[in-house]
Coordinates of C-alpha atoms in Angstrom, one line a residue:
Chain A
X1 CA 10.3 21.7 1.8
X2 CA 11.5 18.3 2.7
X3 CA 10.8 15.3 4.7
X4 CA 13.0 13.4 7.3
X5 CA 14.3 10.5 6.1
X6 CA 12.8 8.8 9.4
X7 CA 9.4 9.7 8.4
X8 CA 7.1 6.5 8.4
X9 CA 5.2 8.1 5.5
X10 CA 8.3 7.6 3.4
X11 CA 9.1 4.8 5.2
X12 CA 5.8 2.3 4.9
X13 CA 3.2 4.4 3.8
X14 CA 2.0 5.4 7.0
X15 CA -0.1 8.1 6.5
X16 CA -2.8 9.6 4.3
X17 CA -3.5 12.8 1.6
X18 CA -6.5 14.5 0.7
X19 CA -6.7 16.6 -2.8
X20 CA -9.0 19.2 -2.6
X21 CA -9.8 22.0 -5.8
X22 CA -9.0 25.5 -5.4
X23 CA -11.3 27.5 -7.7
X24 CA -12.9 31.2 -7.7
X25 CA -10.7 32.1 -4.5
X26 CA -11.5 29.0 -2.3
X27 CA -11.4 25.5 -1.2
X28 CA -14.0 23.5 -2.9
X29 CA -15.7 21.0 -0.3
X30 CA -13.3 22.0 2.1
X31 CA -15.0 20.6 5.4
X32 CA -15.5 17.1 3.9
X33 CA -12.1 16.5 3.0
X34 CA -11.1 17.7 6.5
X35 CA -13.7 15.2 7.9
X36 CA -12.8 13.0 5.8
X37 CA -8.8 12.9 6.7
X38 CA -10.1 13.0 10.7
X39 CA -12.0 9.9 10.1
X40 CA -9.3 8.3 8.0
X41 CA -6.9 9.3 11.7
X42 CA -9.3 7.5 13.3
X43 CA -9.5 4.3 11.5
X44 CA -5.5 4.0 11.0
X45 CA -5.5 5.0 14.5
X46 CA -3.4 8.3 14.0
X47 CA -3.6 12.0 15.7
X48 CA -5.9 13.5 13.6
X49 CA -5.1 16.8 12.0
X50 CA -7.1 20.3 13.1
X51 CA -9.3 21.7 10.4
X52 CA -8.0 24.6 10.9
X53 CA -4.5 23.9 10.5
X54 CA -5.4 22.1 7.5
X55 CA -7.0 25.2 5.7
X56 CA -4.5 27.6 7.0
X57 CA -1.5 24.9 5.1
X58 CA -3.4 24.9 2.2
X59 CA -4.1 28.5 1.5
X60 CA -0.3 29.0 2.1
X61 CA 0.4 26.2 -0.6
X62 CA -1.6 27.8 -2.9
X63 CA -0.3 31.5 -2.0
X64 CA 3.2 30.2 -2.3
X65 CA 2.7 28.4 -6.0
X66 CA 0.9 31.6 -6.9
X67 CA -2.0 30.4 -8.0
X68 CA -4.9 32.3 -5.9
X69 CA -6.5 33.4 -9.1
X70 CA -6.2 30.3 -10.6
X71 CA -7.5 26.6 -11.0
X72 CA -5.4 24.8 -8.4
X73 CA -5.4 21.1 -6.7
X74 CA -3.9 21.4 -4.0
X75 CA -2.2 18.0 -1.8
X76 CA -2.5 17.8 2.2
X77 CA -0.6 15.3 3.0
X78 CA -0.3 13.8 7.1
X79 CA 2.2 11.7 7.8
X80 CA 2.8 9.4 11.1
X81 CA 6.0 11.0 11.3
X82 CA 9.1 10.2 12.7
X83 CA 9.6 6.7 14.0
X84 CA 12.1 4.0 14.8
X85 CA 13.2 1.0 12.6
X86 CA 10.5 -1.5 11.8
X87 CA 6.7 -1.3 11.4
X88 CA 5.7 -0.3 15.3
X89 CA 4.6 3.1 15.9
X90 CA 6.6 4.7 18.5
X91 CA 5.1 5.5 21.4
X92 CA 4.1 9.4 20.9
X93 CA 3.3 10.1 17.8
X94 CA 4.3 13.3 15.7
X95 CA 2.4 13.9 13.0
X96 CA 3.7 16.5 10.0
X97 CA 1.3 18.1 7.9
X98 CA 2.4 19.2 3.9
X99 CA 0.9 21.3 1.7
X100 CA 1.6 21.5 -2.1
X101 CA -0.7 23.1 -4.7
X102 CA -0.5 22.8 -8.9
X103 CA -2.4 24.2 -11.6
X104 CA -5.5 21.8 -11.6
X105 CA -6.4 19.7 -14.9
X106 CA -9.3 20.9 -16.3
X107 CA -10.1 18.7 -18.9
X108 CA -13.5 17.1 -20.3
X109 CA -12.6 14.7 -22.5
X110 CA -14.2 11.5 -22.6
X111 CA -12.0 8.9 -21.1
X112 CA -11.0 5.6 -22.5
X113 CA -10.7 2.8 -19.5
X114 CA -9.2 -0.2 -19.4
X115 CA -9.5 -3.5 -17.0
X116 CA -6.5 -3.9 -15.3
X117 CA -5.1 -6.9 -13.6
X118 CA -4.0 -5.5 -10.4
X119 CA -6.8 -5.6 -8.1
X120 CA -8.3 -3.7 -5.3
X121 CA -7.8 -4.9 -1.9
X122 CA -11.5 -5.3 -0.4
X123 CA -9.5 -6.8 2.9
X124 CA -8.0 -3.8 4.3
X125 CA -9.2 -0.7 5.9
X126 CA -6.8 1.3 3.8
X127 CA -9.2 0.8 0.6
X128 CA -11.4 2.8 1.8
X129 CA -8.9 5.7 2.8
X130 CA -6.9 7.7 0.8
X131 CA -3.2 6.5 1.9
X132 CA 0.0 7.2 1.3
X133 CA 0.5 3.5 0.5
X134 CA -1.2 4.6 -3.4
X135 CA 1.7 1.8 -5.1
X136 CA -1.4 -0.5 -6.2
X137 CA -3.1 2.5 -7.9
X138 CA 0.4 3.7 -9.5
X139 CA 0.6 0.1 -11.0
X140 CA -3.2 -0.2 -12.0
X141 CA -2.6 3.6 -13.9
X142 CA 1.0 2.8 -15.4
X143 CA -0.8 -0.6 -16.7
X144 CA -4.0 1.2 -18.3
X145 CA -1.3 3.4 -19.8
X146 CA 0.9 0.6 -21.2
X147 CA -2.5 -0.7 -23.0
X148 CA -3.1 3.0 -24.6
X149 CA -6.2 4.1 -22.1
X150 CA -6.2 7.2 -20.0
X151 CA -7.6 5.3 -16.6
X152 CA -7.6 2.0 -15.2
X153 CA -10.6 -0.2 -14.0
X154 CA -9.9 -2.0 -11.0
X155 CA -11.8 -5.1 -9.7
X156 CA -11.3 -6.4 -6.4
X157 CA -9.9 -10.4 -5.4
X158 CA -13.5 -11.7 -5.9
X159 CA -13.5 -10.1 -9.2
X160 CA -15.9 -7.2 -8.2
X161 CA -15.6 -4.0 -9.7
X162 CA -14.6 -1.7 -7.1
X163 CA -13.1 1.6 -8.9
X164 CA -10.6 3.4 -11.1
X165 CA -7.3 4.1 -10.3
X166 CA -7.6 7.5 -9.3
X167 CA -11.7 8.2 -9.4
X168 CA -14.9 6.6 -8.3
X169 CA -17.2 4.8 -10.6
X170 CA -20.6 5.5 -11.9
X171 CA -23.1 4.1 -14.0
X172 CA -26.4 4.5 -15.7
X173 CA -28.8 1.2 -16.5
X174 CA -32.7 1.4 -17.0
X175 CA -33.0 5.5 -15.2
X176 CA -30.9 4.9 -12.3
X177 CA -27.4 5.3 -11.2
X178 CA -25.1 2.9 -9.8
X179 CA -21.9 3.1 -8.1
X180 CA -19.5 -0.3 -6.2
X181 CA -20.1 -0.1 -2.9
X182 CA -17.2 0.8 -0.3
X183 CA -17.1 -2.7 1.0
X184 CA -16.2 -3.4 -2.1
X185 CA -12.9 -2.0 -1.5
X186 CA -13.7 1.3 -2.5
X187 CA -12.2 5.0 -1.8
X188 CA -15.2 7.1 -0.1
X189 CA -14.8 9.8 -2.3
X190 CA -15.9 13.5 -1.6
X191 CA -17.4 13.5 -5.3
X192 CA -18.9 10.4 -5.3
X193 CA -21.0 11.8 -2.1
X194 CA -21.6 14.5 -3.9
X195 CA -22.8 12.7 -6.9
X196 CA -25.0 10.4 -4.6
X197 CA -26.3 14.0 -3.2
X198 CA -26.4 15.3 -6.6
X199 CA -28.5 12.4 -7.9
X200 CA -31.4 12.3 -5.5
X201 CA -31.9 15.9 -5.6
X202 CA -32.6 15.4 -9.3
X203 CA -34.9 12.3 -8.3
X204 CA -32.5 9.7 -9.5
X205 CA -32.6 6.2 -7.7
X206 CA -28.5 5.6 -6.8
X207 CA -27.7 1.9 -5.8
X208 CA -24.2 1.1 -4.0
X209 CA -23.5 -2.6 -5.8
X210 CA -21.4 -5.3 -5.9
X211 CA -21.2 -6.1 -9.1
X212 CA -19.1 -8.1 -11.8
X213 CA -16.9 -6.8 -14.6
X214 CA -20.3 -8.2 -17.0
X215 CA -23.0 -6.0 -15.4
X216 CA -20.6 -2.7 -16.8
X217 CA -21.4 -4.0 -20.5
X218 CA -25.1 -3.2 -20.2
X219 CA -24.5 0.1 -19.0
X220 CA -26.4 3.3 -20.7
X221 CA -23.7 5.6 -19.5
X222 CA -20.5 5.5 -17.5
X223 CA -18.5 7.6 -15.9
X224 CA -15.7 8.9 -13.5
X225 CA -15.6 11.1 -10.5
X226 CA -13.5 12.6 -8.2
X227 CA -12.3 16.1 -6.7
X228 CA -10.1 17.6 -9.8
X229 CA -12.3 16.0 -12.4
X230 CA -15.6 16.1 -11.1
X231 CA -18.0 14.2 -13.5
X232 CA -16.3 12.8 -16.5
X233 CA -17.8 10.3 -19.3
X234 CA -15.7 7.1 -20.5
X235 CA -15.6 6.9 -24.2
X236 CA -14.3 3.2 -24.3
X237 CA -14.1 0.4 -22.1
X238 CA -12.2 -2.1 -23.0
X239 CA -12.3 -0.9 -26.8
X240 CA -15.9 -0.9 -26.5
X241 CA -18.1 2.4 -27.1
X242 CA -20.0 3.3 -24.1
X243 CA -23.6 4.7 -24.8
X244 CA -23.6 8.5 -23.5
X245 CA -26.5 9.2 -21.3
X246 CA -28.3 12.8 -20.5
X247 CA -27.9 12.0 -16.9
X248 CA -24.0 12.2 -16.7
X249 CA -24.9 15.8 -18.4
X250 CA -27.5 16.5 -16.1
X251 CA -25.5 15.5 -12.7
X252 CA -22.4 17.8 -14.0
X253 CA -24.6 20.9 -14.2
X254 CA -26.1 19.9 -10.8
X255 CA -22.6 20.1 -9.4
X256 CA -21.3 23.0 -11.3
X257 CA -20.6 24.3 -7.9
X258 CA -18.1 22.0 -6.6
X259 CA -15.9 21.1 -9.9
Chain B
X1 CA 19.6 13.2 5.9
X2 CA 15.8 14.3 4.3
X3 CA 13.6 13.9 1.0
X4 CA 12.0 16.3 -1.1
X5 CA 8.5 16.2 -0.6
X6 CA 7.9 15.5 -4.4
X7 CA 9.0 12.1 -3.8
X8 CA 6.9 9.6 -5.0
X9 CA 8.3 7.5 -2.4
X10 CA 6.8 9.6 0.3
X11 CA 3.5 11.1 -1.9
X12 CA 2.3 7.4 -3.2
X13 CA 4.4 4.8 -1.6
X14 CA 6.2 4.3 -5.4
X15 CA 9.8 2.7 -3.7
X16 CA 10.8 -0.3 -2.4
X17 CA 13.1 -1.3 0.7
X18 CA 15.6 -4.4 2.0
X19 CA 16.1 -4.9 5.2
X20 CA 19.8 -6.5 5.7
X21 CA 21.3 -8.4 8.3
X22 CA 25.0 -6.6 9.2
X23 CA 27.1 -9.3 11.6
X24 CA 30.8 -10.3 12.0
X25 CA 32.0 -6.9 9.8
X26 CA 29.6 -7.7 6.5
X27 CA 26.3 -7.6 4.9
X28 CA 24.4 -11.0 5.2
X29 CA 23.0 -12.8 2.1
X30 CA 24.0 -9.3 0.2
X31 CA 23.8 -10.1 -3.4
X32 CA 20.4 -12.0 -2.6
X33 CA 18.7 -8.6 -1.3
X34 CA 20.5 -6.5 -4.0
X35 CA 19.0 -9.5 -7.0
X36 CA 15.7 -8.8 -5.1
X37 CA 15.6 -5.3 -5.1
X38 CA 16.4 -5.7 -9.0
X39 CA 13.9 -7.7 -9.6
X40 CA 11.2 -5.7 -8.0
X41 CA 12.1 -2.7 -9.7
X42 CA 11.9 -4.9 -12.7
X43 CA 8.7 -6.2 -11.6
X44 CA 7.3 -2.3 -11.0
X45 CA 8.5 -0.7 -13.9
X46 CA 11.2 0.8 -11.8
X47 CA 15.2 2.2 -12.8
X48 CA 16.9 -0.8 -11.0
X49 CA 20.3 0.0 -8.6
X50 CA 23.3 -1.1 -9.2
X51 CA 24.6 -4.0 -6.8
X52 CA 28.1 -1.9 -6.1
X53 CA 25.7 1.7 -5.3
X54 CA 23.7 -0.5 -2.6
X55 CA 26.7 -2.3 -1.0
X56 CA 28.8 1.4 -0.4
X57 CA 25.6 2.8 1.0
X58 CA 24.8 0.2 3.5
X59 CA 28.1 0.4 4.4
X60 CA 28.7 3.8 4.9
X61 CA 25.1 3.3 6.5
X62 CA 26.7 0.8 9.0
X63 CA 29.6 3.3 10.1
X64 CA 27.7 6.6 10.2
X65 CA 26.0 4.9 12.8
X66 CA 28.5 3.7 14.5
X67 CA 27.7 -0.1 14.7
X68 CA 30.8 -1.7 12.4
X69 CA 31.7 -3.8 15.3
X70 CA 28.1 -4.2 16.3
X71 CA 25.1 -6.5 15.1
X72 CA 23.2 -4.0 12.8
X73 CA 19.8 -3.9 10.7
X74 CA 20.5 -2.1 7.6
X75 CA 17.7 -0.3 5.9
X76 CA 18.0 0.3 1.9
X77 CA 15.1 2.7 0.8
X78 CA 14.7 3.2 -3.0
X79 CA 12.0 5.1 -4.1
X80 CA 11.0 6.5 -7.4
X81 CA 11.9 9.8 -7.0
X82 CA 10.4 13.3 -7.8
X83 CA 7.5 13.3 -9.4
X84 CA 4.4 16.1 -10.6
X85 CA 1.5 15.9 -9.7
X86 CA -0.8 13.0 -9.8
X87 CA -0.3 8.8 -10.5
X88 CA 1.5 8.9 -13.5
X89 CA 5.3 8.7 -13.1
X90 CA 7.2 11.3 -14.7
X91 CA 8.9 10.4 -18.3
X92 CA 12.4 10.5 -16.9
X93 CA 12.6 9.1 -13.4
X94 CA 15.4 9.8 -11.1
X95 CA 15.0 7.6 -8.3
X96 CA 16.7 8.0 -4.7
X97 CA 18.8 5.3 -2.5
X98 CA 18.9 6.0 1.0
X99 CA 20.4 3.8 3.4
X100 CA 20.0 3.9 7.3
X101 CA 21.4 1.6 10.0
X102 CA 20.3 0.8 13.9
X103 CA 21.1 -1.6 16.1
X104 CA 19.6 -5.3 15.3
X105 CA 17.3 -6.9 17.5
X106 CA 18.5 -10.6 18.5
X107 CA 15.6 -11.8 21.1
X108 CA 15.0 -15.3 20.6
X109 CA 12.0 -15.6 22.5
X110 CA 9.0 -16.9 20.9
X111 CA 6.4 -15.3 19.4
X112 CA 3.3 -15.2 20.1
X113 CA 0.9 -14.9 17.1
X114 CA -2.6 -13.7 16.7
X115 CA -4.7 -14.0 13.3
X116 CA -6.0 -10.1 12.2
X117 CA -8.9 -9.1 10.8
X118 CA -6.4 -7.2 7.7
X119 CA -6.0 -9.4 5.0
X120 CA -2.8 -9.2 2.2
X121 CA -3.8 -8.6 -0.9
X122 CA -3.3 -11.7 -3.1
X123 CA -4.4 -9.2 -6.1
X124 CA -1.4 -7.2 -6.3
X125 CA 2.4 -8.3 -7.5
X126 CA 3.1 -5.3 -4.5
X127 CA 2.5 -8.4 -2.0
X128 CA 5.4 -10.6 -3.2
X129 CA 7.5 -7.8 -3.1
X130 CA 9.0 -5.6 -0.4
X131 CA 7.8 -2.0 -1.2
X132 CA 7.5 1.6 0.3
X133 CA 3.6 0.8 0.5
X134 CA 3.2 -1.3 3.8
X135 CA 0.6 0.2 5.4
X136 CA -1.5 -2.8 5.6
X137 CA 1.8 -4.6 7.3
X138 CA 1.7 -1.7 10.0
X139 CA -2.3 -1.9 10.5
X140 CA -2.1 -5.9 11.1
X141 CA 0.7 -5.0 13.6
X142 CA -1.2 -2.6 15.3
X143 CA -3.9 -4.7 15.9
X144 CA -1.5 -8.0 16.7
X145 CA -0.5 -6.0 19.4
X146 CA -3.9 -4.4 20.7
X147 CA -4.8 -8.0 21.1
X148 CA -1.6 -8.3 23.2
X149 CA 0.3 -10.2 20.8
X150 CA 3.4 -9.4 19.3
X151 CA 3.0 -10.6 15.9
X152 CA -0.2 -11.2 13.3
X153 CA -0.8 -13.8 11.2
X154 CA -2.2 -12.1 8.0
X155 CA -4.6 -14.4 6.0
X156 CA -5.7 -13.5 1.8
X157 CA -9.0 -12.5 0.9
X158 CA -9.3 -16.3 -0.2
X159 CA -8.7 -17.0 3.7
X160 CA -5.4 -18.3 3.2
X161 CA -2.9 -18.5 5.4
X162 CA -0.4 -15.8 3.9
X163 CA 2.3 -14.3 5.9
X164 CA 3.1 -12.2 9.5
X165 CA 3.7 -8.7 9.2
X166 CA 7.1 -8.6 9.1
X167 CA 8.1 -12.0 8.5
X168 CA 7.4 -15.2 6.7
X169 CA 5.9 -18.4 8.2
X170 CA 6.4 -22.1 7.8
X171 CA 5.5 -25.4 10.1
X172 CA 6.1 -28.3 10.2
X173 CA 3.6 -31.6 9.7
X174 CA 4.1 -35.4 9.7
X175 CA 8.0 -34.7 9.2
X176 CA 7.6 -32.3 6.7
X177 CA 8.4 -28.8 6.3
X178 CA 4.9 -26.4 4.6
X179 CA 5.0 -22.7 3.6
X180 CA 2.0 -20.5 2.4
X181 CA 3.0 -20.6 -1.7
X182 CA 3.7 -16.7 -3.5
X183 CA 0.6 -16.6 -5.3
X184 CA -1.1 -16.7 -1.8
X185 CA 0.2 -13.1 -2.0
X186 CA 3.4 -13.5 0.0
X187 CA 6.4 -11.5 0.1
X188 CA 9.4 -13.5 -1.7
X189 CA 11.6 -13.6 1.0
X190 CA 15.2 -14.2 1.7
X191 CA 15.3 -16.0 4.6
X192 CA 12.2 -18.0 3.3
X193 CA 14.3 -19.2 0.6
X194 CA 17.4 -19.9 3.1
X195 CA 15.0 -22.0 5.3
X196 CA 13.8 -23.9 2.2
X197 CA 17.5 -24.5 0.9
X198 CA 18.8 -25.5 4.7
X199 CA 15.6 -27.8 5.0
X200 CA 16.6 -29.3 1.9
X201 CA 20.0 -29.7 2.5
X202 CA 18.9 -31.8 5.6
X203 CA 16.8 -34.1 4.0
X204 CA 13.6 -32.2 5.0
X205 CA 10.4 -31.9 2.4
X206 CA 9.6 -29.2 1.4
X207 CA 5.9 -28.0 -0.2
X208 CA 4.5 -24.3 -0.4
X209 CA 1.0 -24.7 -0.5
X210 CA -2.4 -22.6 -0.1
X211 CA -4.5 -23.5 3.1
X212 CA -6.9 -22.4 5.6
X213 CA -6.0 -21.1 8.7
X214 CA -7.5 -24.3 10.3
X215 CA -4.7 -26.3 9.0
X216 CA -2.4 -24.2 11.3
X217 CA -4.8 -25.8 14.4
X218 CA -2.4 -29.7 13.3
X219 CA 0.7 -28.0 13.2
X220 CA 3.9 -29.9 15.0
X221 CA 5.7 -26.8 15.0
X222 CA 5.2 -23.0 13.8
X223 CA 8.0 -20.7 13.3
X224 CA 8.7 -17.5 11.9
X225 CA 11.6 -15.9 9.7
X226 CA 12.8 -12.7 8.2
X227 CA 16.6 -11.1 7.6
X228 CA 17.1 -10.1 11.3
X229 CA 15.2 -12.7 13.5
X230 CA 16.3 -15.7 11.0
X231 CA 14.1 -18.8 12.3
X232 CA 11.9 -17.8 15.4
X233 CA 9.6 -20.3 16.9
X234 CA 5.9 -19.4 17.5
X235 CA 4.2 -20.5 21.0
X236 CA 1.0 -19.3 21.2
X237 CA -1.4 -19.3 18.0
X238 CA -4.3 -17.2 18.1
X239 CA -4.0 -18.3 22.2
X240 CA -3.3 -22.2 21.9
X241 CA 0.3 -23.3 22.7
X242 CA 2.1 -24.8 19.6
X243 CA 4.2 -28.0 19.7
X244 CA 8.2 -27.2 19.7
X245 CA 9.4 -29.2 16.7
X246 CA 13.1 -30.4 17.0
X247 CA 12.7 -29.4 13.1
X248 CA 13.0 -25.9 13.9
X249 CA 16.6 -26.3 16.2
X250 CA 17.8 -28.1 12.7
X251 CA 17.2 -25.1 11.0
X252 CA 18.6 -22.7 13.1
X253 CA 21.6 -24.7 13.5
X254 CA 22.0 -25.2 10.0
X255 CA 21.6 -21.6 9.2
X256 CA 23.5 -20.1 12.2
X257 CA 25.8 -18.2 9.7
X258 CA 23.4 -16.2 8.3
X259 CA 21.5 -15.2 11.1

């Protein structure tokens, strides 16, 4: 499958993706991440995608990498489409829809994280969204790499922090569990609602924060979310041990469900 | 022509781009975009192209399209090439040059400017450089020209002035010649530095500074520049008429052979 080479997805970014998990012969959360891309239409001020379409493109995807009985994370990505030169959308708009799937990681090792200096961009829409325009988390990744850790930790421009490079943040301090708020420049992740869900069905206070870099120091447990991973601990931050907490093991059977 | 949907280019915005000016038979200021291209590649852990590779593309870009005899825009596109799945780029990458060419806008009419709500991220080297992720560029656009203007002046999440969306900016106060500095998150570019050698070459001060939007309100003069338009003047800020500066006339004159 290929793209044109007028695509404005190639081109500038213009578009968004949405990983979903394929496990036990289905789509896992399926109906958020299609809201979830709609809404993302909405605020770029794109055609939005059909749900429909978007199941149908992913089932084929994961028909055609043979993977139906099998862990798979399968990619939907929407682009703007074809377009003229420069950065104004022409004036009807042609979406394209792709549809990859892979064998899904499945890992539960603890993960070392590491501050990065790239930061998040709490100014723009598109840090909420899950865009095609993903350079700053390549950088903030190929960084944490480059200092021997598995993920990044990303703060935003008023030194915030807002989220890893390709996960939500949580943490646990005094029996409750706190996460960056999205105006922090943060991704509105399908796990981390599901977390927040998770969390209060268990009786746990959840806070959405704006916090700095210092408050993660005190925390009695800290971990990652998203789609593929679901609930994973960090080991280290920063070369420092991070205290494991019962809750982390508590909110992952409470979602052994959806990851 | 078309890319493979494995792209990184495409998947995560992980490329970069020039923009040339083709005019009389050649490639303006060519070894200027080809050092930047280098550098950003340098500066994003990218394989870098050679200088020869990205001259015979735009070239053969130029006369595909039928516009050797014509005033052209020349689009370089250089992204980082297949990838798996995921952030992380793959151990050997293979990245792809694509060139494209169109016809070059030439209006001289002045702009007018409107301040957007989307603000460049000052966080991120990705905003000195010219890369495949410019979504936020196309969202400050698209609301520029909801608020019927053409262009956007794009402050920082410091509230400094930074850049337009597809162009630099400089004014001019009590005889001198002011430009929002890199660090204000700025893309490097090569007209920028053509205006600040011309200005210098006429005797003109130059400073590159970080200020608030406000200080825009005392500007004498407010133009625009970028590869294709060169130096064009700004009349309406944010809808109050701007002062033409004879300073800006200098400049064009001065620069007339390169855009």
């Amino acid at each position: 499958m290929t793209v044109e080479l007028s695509d404005r997805g190639l081109l500038l970014g213009d578009g968004l993706f949405e990983t979903l998990l394929w496990r036990d012969g289905r789509l896992v959360l399926f109906e958020a991440h299609a809201r979830r891309m709609q809404a993302g239409c909405e605020a770029l001020g794109l055609p939005a995608p059909d749900a429909g379409e978007l199941r149908r493109a992913a089932e084929a995807a994961v028909r055609e990498a043979g993977l139906v009985d099998s862990r798979a994370a399968v990619r939907l990505t929407w682009t703007a489409g074809p377009g003229g030169r420069g950065l104004d959308r022409p004036e009807t708009m042609r979406p394209r829809l792709f549809a990859t799937a892979a064998p899904a990681p499945s890992s539960q090792t603890p993960v070392v994280l590491t501050t990065v200096s790239v930061r998040r961009n709490e100014g723009s829409p598109a840090s909420r969204l899950k865009t095609l325009a993903y350079l700053d988390n390549v950088l903030a990744r190929a960084e944490a790499r480059a200092a021997g850790a598995d993920e990044a930790l990303i703060l935003n421009n008023r030194g915030e922090v807002a989220c890893a490079a390709a996960a939500n943040l949580f943490w646990v301090w005094d029996g409750g569990l706190f996460t960056p708020a999205l105006s922090c420049g943060v991704l509105d992740g399908i796990m981390r609602a599901a977390v927040m869900r998770a969390a209060q069905g268990l009786g746990l206070a959840v806070a959405e924060v704006a916090v700095e870099r210092s408050t993660l120091d005190r925390a009695e447990g800290l971990f990652l979310t998203n789609s593929l991973i679901g609930v994973r601990e960090v080991a280290l931050l920063d070369g420092a041990p991070i205290q494991r907490s019962p809750v982390t093991a508590r909110l992952r059977d409470a979602l052994a469900d959806v990851v």
